[in-house]
PDB file of C-alpha atoms in Angstrom:
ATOM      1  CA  UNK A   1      -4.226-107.771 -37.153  1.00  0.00           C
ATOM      2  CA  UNK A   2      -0.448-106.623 -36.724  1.00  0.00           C
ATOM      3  CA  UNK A   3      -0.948-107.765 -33.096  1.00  0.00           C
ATOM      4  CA  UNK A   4      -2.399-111.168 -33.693  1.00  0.00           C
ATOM      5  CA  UNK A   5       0.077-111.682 -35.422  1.00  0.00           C
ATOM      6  CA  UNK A   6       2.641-110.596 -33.352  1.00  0.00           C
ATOM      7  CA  UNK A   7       0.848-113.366 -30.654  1.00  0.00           C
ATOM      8  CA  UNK A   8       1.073-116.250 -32.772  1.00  0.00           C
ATOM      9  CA  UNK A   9       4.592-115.566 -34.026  1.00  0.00           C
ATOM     10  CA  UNK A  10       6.356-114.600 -30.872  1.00  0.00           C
ATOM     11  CA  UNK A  11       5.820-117.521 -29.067  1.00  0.00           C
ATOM     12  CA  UNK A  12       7.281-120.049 -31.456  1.00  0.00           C
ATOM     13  CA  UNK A  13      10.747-117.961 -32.334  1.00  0.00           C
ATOM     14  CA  UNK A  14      11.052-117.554 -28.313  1.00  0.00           C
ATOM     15  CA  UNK A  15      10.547-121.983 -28.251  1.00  0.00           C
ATOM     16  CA  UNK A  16      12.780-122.069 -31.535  1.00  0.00           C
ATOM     17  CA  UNK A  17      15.898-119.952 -29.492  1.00  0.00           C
ATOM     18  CA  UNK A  18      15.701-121.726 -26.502  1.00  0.00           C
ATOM     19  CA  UNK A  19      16.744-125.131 -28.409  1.00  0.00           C
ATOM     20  CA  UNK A  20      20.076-126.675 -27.831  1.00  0.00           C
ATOM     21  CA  UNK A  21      22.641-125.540 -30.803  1.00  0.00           C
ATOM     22  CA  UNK A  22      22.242-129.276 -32.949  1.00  0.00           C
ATOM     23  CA  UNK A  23      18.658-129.627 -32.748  1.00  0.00           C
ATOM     24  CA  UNK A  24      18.408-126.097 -33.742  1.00  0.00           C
ATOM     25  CA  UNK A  25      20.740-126.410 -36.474  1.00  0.00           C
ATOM     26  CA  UNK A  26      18.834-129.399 -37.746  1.00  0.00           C
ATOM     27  CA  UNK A  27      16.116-126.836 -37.778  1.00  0.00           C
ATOM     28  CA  UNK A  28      17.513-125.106 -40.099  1.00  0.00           C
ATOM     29  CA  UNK A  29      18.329-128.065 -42.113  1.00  0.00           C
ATOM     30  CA  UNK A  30      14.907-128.604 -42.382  1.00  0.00           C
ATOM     31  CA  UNK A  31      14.362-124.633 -43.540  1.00  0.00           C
ATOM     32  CA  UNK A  32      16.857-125.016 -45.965  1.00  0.00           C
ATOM     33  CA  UNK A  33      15.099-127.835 -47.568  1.00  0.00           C
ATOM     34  CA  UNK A  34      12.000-126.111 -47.850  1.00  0.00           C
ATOM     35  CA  UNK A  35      13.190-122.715 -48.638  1.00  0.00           C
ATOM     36  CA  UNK A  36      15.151-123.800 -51.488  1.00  0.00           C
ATOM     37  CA  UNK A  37      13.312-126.704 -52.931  1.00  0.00           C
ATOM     38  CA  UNK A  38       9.816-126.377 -52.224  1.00  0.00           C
ATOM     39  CA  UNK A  39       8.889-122.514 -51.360  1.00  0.00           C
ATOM     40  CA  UNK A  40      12.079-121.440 -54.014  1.00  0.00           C
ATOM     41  CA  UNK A  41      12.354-118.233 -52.129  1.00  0.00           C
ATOM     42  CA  UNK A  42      13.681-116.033 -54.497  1.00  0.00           C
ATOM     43  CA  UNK A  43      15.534-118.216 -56.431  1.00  0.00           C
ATOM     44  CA  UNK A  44      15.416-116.301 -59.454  1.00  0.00           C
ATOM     45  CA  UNK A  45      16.882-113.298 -58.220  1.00  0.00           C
ATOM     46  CA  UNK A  46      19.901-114.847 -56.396  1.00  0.00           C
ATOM     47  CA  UNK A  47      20.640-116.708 -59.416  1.00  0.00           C
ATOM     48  CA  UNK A  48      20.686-113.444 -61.600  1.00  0.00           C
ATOM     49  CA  UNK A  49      22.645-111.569 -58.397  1.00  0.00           C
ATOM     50  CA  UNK A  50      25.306-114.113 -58.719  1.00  0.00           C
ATOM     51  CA  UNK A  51      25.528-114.117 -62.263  1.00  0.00           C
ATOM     52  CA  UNK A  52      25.597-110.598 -62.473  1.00  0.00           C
ATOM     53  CA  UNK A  53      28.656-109.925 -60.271  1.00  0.00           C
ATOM     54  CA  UNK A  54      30.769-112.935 -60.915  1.00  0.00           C
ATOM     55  CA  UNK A  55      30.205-113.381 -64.721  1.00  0.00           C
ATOM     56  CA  UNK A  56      33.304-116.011 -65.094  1.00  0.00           C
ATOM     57  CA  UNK A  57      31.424-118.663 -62.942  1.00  0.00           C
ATOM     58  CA  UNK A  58      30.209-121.786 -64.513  1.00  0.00           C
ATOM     59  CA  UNK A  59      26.326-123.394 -64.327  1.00  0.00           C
ATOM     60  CA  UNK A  60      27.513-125.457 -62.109  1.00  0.00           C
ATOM     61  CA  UNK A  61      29.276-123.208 -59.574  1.00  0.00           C
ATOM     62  CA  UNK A  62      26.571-120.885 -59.758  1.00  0.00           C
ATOM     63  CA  UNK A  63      24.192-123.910 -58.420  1.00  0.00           C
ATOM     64  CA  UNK A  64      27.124-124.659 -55.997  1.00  0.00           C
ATOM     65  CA  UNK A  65      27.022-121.233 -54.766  1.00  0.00           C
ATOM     66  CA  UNK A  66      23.329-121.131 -54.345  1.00  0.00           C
ATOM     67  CA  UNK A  67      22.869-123.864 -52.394  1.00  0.00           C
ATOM     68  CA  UNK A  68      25.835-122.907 -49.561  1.00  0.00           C
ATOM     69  CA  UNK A  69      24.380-119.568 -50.165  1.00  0.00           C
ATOM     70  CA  UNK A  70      20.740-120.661 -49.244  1.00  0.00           C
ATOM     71  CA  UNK A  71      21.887-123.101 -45.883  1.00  0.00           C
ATOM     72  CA  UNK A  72      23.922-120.373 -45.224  1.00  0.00           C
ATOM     73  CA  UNK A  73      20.715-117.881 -44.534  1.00  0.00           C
ATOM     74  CA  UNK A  74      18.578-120.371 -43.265  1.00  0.00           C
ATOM     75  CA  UNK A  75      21.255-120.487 -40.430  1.00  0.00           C
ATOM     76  CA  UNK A  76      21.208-116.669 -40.042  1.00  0.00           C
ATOM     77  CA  UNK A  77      17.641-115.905 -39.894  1.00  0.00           C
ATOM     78  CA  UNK A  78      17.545-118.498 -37.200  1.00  0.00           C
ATOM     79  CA  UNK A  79      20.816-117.104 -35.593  1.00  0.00           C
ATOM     80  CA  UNK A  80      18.730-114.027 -35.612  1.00  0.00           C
ATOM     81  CA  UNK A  81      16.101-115.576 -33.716  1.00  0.00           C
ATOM     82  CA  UNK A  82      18.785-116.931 -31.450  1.00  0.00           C
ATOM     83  CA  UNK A  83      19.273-113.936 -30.324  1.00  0.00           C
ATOM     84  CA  UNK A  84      16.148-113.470 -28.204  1.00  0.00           C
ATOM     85  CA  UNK A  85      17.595-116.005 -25.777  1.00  0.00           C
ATOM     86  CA  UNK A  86      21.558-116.218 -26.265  1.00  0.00           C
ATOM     87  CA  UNK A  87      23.985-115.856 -23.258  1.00  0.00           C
ATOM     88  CA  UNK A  88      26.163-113.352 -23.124  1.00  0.00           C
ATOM     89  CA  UNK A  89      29.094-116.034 -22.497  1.00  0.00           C
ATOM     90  CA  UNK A  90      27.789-117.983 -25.756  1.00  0.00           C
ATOM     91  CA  UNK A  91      27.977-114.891 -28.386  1.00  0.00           C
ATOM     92  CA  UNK A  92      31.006-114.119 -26.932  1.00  0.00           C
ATOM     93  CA  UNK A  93      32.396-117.192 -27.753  1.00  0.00           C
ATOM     94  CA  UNK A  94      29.979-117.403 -31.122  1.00  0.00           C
ATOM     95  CA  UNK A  95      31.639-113.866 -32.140  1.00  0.00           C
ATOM     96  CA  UNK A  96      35.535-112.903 -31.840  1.00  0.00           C
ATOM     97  CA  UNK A  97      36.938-110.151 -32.122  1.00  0.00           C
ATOM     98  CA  UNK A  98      40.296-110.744 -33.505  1.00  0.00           C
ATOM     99  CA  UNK A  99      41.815-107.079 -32.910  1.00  0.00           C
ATOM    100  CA  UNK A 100      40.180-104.700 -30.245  1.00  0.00           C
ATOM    101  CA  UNK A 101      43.332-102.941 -29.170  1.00  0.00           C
ATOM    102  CA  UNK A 102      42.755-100.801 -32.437  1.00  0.00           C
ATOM    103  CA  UNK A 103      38.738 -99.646 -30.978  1.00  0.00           C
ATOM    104  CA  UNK A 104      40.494 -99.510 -27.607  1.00  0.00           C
ATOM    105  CA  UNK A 105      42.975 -97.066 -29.035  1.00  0.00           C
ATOM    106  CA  UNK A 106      40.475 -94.893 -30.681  1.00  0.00           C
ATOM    107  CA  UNK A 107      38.459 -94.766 -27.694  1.00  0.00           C
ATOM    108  CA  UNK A 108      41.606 -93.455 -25.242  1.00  0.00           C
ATOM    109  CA  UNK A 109      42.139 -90.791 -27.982  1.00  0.00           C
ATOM    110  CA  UNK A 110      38.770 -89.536 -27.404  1.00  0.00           C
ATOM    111  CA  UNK A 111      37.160 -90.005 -31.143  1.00  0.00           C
ATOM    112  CA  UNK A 112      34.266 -91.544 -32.653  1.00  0.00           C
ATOM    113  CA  UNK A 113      33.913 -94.248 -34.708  1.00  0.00           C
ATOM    114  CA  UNK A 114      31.958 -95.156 -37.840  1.00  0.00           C
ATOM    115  CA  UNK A 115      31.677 -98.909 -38.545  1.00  0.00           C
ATOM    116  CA  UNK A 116      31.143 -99.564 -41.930  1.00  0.00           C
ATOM    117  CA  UNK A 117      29.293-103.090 -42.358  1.00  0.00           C
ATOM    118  CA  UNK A 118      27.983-105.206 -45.259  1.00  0.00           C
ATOM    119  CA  UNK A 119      25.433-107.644 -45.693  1.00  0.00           C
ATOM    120  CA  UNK A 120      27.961-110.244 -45.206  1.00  0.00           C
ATOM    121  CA  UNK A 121      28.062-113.820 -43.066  1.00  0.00           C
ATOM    122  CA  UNK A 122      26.235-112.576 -39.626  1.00  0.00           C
ATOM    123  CA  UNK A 123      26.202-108.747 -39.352  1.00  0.00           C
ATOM    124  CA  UNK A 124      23.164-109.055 -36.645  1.00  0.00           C
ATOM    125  CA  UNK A 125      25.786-110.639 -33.787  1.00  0.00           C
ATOM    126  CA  UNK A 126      28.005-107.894 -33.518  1.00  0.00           C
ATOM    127  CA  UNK A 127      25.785-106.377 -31.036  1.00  0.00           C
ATOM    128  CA  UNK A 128      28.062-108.323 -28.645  1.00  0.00           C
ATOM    129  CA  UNK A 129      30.759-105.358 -29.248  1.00  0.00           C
ATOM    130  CA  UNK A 130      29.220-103.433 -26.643  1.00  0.00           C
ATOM    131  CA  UNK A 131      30.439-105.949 -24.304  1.00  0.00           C
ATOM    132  CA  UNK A 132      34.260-105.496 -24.968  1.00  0.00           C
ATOM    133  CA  UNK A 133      34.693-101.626 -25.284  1.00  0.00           C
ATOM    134  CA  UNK A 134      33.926 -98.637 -22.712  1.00  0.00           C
ATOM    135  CA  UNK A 135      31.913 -96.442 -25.053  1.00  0.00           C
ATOM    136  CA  UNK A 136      28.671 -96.555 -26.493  1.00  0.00           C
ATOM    137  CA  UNK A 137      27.691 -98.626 -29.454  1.00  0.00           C
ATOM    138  CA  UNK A 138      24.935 -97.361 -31.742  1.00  0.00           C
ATOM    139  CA  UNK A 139      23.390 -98.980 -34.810  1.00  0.00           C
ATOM    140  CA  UNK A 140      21.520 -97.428 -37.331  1.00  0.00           C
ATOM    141  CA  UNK A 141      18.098 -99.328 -38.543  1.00  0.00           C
ATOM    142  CA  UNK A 142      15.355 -99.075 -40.383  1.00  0.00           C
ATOM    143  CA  UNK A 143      11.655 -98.866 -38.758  1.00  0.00           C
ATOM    144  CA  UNK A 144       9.769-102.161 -39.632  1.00  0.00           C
ATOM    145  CA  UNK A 145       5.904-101.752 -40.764  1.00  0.00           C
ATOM    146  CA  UNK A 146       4.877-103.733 -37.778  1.00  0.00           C
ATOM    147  CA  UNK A 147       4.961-102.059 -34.225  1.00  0.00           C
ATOM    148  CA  UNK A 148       5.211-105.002 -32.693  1.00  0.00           C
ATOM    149  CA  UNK A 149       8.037-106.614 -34.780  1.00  0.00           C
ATOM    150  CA  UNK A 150       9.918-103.382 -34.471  1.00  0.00           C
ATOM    151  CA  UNK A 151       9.573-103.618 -30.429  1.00  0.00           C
ATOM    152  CA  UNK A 152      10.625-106.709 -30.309  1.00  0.00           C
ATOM    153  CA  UNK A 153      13.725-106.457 -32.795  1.00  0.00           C
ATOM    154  CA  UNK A 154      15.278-103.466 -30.561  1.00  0.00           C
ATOM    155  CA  UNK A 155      14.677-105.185 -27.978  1.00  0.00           C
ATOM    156  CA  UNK A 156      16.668-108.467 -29.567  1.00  0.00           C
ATOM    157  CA  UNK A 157      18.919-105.781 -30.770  1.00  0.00           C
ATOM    158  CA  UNK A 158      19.610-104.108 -27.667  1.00  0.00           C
ATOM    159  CA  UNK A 159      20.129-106.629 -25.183  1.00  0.00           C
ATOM    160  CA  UNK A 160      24.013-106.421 -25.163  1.00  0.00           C
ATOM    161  CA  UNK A 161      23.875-103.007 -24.079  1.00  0.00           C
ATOM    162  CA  UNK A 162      23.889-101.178 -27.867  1.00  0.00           C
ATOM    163  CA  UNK A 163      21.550 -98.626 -28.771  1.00  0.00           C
ATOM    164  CA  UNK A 164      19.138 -98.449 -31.751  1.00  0.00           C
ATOM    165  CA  UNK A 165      19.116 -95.176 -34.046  1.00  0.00           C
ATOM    166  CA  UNK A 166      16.358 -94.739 -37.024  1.00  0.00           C
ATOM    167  CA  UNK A 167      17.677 -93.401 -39.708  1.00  0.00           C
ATOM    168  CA  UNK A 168      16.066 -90.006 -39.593  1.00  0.00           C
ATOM    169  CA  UNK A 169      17.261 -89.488 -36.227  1.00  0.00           C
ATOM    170  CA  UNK A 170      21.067 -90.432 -36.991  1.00  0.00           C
ATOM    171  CA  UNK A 171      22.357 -87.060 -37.387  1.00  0.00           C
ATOM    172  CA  UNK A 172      20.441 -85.671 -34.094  1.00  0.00           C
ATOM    173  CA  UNK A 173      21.929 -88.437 -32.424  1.00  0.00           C
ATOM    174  CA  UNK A 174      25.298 -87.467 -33.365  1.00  0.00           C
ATOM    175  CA  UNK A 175      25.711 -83.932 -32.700  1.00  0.00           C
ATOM    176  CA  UNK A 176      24.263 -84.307 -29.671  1.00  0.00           C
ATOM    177  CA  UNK A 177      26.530 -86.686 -28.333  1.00  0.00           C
ATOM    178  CA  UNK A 178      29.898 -85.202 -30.088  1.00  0.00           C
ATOM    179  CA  UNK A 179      28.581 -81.980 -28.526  1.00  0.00           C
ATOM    180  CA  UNK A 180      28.448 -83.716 -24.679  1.00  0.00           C
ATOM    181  CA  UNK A 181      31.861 -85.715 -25.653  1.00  0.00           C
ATOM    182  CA  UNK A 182      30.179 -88.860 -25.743  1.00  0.00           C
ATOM    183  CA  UNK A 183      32.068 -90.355 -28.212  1.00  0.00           C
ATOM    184  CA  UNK A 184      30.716 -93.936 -29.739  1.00  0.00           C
ATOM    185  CA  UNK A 185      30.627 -96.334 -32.565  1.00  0.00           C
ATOM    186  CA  UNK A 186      28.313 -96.039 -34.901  1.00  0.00           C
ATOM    187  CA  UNK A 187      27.342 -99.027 -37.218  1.00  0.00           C
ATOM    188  CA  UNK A 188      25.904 -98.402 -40.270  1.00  0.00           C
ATOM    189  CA  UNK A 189      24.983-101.130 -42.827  1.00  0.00           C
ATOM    190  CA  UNK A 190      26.044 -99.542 -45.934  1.00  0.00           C
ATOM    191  CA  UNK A 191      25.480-101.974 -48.953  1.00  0.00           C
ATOM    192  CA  UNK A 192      21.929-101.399 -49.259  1.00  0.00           C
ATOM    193  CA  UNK A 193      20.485-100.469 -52.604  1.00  0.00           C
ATOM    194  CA  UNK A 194      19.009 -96.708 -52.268  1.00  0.00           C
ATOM    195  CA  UNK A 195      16.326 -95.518 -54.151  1.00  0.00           C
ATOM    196  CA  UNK A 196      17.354 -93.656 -57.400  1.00  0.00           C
ATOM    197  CA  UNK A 197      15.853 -90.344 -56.286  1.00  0.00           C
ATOM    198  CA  UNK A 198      17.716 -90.242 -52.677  1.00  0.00           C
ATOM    199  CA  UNK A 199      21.238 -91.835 -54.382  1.00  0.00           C
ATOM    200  CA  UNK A 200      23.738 -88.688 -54.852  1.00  0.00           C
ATOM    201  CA  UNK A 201      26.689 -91.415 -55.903  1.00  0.00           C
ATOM    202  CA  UNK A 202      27.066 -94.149 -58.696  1.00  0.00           C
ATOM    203  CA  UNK A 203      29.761 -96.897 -58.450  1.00  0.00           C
ATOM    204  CA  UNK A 204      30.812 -99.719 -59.593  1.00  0.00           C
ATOM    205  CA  UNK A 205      30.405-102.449 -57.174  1.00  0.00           C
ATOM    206  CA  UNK A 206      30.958-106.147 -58.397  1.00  0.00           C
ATOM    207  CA  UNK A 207      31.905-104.547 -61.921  1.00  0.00           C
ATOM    208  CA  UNK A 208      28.406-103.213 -62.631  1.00  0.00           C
ATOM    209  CA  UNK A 209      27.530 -99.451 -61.965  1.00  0.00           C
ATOM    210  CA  UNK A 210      24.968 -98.924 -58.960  1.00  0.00           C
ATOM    211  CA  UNK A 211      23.087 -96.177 -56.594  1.00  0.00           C
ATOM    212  CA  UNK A 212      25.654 -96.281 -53.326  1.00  0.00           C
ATOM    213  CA  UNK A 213      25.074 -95.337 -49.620  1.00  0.00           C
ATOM    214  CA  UNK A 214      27.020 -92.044 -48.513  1.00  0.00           C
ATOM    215  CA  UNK A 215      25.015 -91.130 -45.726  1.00  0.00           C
ATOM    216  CA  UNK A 216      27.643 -92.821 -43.452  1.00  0.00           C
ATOM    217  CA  UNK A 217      30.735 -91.566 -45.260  1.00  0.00           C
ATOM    218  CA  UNK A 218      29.092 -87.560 -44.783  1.00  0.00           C
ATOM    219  CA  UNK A 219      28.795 -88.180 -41.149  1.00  0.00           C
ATOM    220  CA  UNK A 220      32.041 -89.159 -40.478  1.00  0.00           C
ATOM    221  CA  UNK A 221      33.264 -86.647 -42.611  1.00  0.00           C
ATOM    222  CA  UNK A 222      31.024 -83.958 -40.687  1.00  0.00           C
ATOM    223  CA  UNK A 223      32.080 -85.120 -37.108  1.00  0.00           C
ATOM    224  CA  UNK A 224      35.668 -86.093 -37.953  1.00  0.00           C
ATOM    225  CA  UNK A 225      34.511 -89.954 -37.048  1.00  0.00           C
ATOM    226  CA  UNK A 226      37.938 -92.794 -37.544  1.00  0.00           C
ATOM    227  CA  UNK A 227      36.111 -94.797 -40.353  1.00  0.00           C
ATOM    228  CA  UNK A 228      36.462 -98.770 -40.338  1.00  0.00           C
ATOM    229  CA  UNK A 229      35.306-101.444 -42.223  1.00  0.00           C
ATOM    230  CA  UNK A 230      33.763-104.658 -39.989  1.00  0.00           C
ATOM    231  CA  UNK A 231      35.308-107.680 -41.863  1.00  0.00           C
ATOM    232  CA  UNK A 232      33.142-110.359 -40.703  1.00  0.00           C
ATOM    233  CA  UNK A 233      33.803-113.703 -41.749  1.00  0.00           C
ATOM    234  CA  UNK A 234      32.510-117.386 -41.555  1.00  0.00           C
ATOM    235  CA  UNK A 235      34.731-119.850 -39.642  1.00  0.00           C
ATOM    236  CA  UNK A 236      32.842-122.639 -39.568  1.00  0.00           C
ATOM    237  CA  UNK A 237      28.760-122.922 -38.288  1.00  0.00           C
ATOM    238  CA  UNK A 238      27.629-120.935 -35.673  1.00  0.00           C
ATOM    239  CA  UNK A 239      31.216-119.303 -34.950  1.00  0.00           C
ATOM    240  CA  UNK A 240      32.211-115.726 -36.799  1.00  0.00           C
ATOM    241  CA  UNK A 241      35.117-113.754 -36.191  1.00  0.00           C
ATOM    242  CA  UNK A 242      34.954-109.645 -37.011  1.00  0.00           C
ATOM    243  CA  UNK A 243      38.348-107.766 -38.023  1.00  0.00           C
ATOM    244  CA  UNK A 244      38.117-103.922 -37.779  1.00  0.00           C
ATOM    245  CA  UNK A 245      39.606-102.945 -41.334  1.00  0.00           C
ATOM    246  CA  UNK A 246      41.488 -98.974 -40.917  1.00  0.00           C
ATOM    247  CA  UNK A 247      39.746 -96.992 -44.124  1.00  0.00           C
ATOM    248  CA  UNK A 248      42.197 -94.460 -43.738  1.00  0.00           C
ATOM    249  CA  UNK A 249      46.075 -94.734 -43.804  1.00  0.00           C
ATOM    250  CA  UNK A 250      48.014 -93.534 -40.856  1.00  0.00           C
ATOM    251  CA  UNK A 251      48.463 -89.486 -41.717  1.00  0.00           C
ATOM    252  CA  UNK A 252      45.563 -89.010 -43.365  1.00  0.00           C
ATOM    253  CA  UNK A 253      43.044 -86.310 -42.335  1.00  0.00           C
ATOM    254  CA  UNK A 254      39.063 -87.822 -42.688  1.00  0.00           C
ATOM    255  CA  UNK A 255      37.956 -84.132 -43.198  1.00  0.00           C
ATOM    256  CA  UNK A 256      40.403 -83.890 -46.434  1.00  0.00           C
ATOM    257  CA  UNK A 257      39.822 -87.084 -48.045  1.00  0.00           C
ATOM    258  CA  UNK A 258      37.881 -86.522 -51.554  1.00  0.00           C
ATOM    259  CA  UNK A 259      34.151 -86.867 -51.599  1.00  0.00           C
ATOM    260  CA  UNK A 260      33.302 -90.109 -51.681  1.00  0.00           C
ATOM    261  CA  UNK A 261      36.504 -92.103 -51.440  1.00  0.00           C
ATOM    262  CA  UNK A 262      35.426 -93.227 -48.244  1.00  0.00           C
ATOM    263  CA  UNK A 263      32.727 -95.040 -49.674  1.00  0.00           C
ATOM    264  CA  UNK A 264      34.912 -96.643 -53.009  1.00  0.00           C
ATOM    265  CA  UNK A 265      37.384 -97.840 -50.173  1.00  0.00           C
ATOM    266  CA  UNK A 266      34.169 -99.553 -48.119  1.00  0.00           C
ATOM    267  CA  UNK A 267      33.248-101.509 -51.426  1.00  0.00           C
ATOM    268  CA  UNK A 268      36.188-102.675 -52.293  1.00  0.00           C
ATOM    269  CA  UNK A 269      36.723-104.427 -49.193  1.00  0.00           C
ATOM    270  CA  UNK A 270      33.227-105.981 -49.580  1.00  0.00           C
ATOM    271  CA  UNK A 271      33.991-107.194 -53.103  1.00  0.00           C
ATOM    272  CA  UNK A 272      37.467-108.834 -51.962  1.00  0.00           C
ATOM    273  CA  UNK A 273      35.025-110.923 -50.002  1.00  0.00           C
ATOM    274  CA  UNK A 274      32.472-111.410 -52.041  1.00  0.00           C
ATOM    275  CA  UNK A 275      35.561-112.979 -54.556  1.00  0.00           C
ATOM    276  CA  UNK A 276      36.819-115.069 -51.700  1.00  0.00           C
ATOM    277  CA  UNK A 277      33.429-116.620 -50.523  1.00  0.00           C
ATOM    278  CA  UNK A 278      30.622-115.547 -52.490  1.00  0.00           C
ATOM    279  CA  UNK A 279      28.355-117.664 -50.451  1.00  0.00           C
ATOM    280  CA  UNK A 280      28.194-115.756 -47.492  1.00  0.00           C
ATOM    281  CA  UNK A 281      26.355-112.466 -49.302  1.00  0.00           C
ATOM    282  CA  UNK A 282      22.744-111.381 -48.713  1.00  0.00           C
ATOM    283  CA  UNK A 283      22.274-112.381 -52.411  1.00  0.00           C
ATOM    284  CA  UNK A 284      18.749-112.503 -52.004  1.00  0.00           C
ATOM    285  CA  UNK A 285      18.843-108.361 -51.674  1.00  0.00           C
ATOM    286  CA  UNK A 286      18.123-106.871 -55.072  1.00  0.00           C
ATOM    287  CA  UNK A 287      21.123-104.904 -55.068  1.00  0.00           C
ATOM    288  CA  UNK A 288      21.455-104.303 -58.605  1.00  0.00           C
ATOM    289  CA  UNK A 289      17.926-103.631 -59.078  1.00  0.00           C
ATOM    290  CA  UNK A 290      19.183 -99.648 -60.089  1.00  0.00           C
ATOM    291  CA  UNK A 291      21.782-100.898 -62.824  1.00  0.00           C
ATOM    292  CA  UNK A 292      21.643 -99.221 -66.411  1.00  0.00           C
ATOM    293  CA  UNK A 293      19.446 -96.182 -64.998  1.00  0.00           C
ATOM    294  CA  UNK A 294      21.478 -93.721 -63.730  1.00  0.00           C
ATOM    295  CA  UNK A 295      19.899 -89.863 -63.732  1.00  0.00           C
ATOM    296  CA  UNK A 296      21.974 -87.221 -65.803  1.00  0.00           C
ATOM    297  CA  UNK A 297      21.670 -84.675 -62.597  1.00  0.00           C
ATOM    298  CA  UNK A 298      22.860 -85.828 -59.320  1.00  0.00           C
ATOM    299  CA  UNK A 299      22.572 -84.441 -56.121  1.00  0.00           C
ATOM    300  CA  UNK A 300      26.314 -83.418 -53.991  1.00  0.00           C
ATOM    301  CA  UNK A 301      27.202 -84.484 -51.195  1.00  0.00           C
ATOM    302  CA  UNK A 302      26.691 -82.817 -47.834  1.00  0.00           C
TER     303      UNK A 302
END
């Protein structure tokens, strides 16, 4: 079954990348109108999301939000799609860099890097990165149920060059290649909501208290990684630019920063853009699902 419907499906998202940028941005017009008025695709929850985290909105900016919010991800899914077919010459010019002499720089001194990313305005086209720096790019996923899907999106994924991790193979990964000096960057999507018995770290994020990440903050720790933040930002549709944001000022050691702080550093830089333009956030992720139920015993750190 997985496979028939891996048949049907593939052949219209390989159709629906090869169109020309305004018909397939009508496309997604046409999503957005039945995503958000007919199917209501999780209307509910975005609504409560927003509310949630930026409690000093009106009714009416809440709705405003929504909507942007919701033609917003109708264009990224189908960016995502896009991605089967893209050139090379039209992400680049999709996705800018705006300051790669500070990778470049990391890379000459011979270090790692671990790329701290959020859920925020098109995290899926920085695969292009691999395209503008000398060492290896890795980015660290999550299987999909389907075999088929999951071929296909490493595939997608890989194109440009970077290399797909699974999460239970990160730290493998890692040793092995800081053990041949084959230093890399290593993205890991770190806003996710983890479930309350893996979650060794509560924070506030948005003003309410939540299970946080810290898998990537231990890792860099462990191997002595530079930690950024990817700032990625909307510039108008179809175009991004990405800003690699320093986590740590200029003398400070990575291996004697407090437990943790890494990761309070990471989501406060999300939430100064969530404040700025609230409408580019995966709002439809139940990120505060965990609020209100934190555990009395938590696990440390590695």
């Amino acid at each position: 079954m997985k496979l028939f419907v891996y048949y049907i499906a593939y052949p219209i998202l390989w159709l629906i990348s090869k169109l020309p940028f305004p018909v397939f941005y009508f496309v997604s017009d046409c999503f957005f109108v039945l995503l958000y008025y007919i199917v209501r695709y999780r209307r509910k929850t975005v609504k409560e999301n927003i509310q949630l985290s930026l409690p000093h909105l009106s009714n009416e900016e809440v709705s405003q939000i929504e909507i942007k919010f919701y033609r917003h991800l109708c264009d990224l899914f189908l960016e995502m799609i896009k991605t089967i077919t893209i050139s090379e010459k039209d992400l680049k010019e999709r996705y800018q860099f705006t300051n790669l002499e500070t990778v470049l720089e990391i890379d000459q001194q011979g270090k790692s890097i671990m790329l701290f990313c959020s859920h925020y305005a098109n995290w899926e086209w920085m695969i292009i990165l691999d395209k503008f720096v000398d060492f290896q790019g890795y980015a660290v996923y999550k299987k999909l149920n389907n075999p088929y899907f999951d071929d296909l999106f490493k595939r997608i994924r890989s194109r440009f060059n970077t290399k797909l991790v699974e999460m239970r193979e990160t730290i493998r990964v890692i040793r092995k290649n800081e053990m041949d000096k084959n230093h890399g960057i290593y993205a890991f999507i770190s806003d996710q909501s983890p479930m309350i018995s893996d979650a060794n770290y509560w924070q506030n994020f948005m003003g309410i208290e939540v299970p946080v990440f810290t898998g990537g903050e231990a890792l860099c720790k462990k191997f002595g990684m530079t930690p950024m933040y990817l700032k990625v930002e909307y510039v108008k549709r179809g175009f991004y630019q990405a800003t690699f944001v320093p986590l740590l000022e200029e003398k400070e050691n990575v291996k004697e920063i407090p437990n943790y702080e890494l990761t309070n550093r990471f989501l406060k830089q999300v939430e100064k853009q969530l404040h700025e333009a609230p409408e580019y956030y995966f709002w439809t992720h139940k990120r505060w699902k965990h609020r209100g139920k934190k555990p009395s015993n938590l696990k440390k750190i590695n």
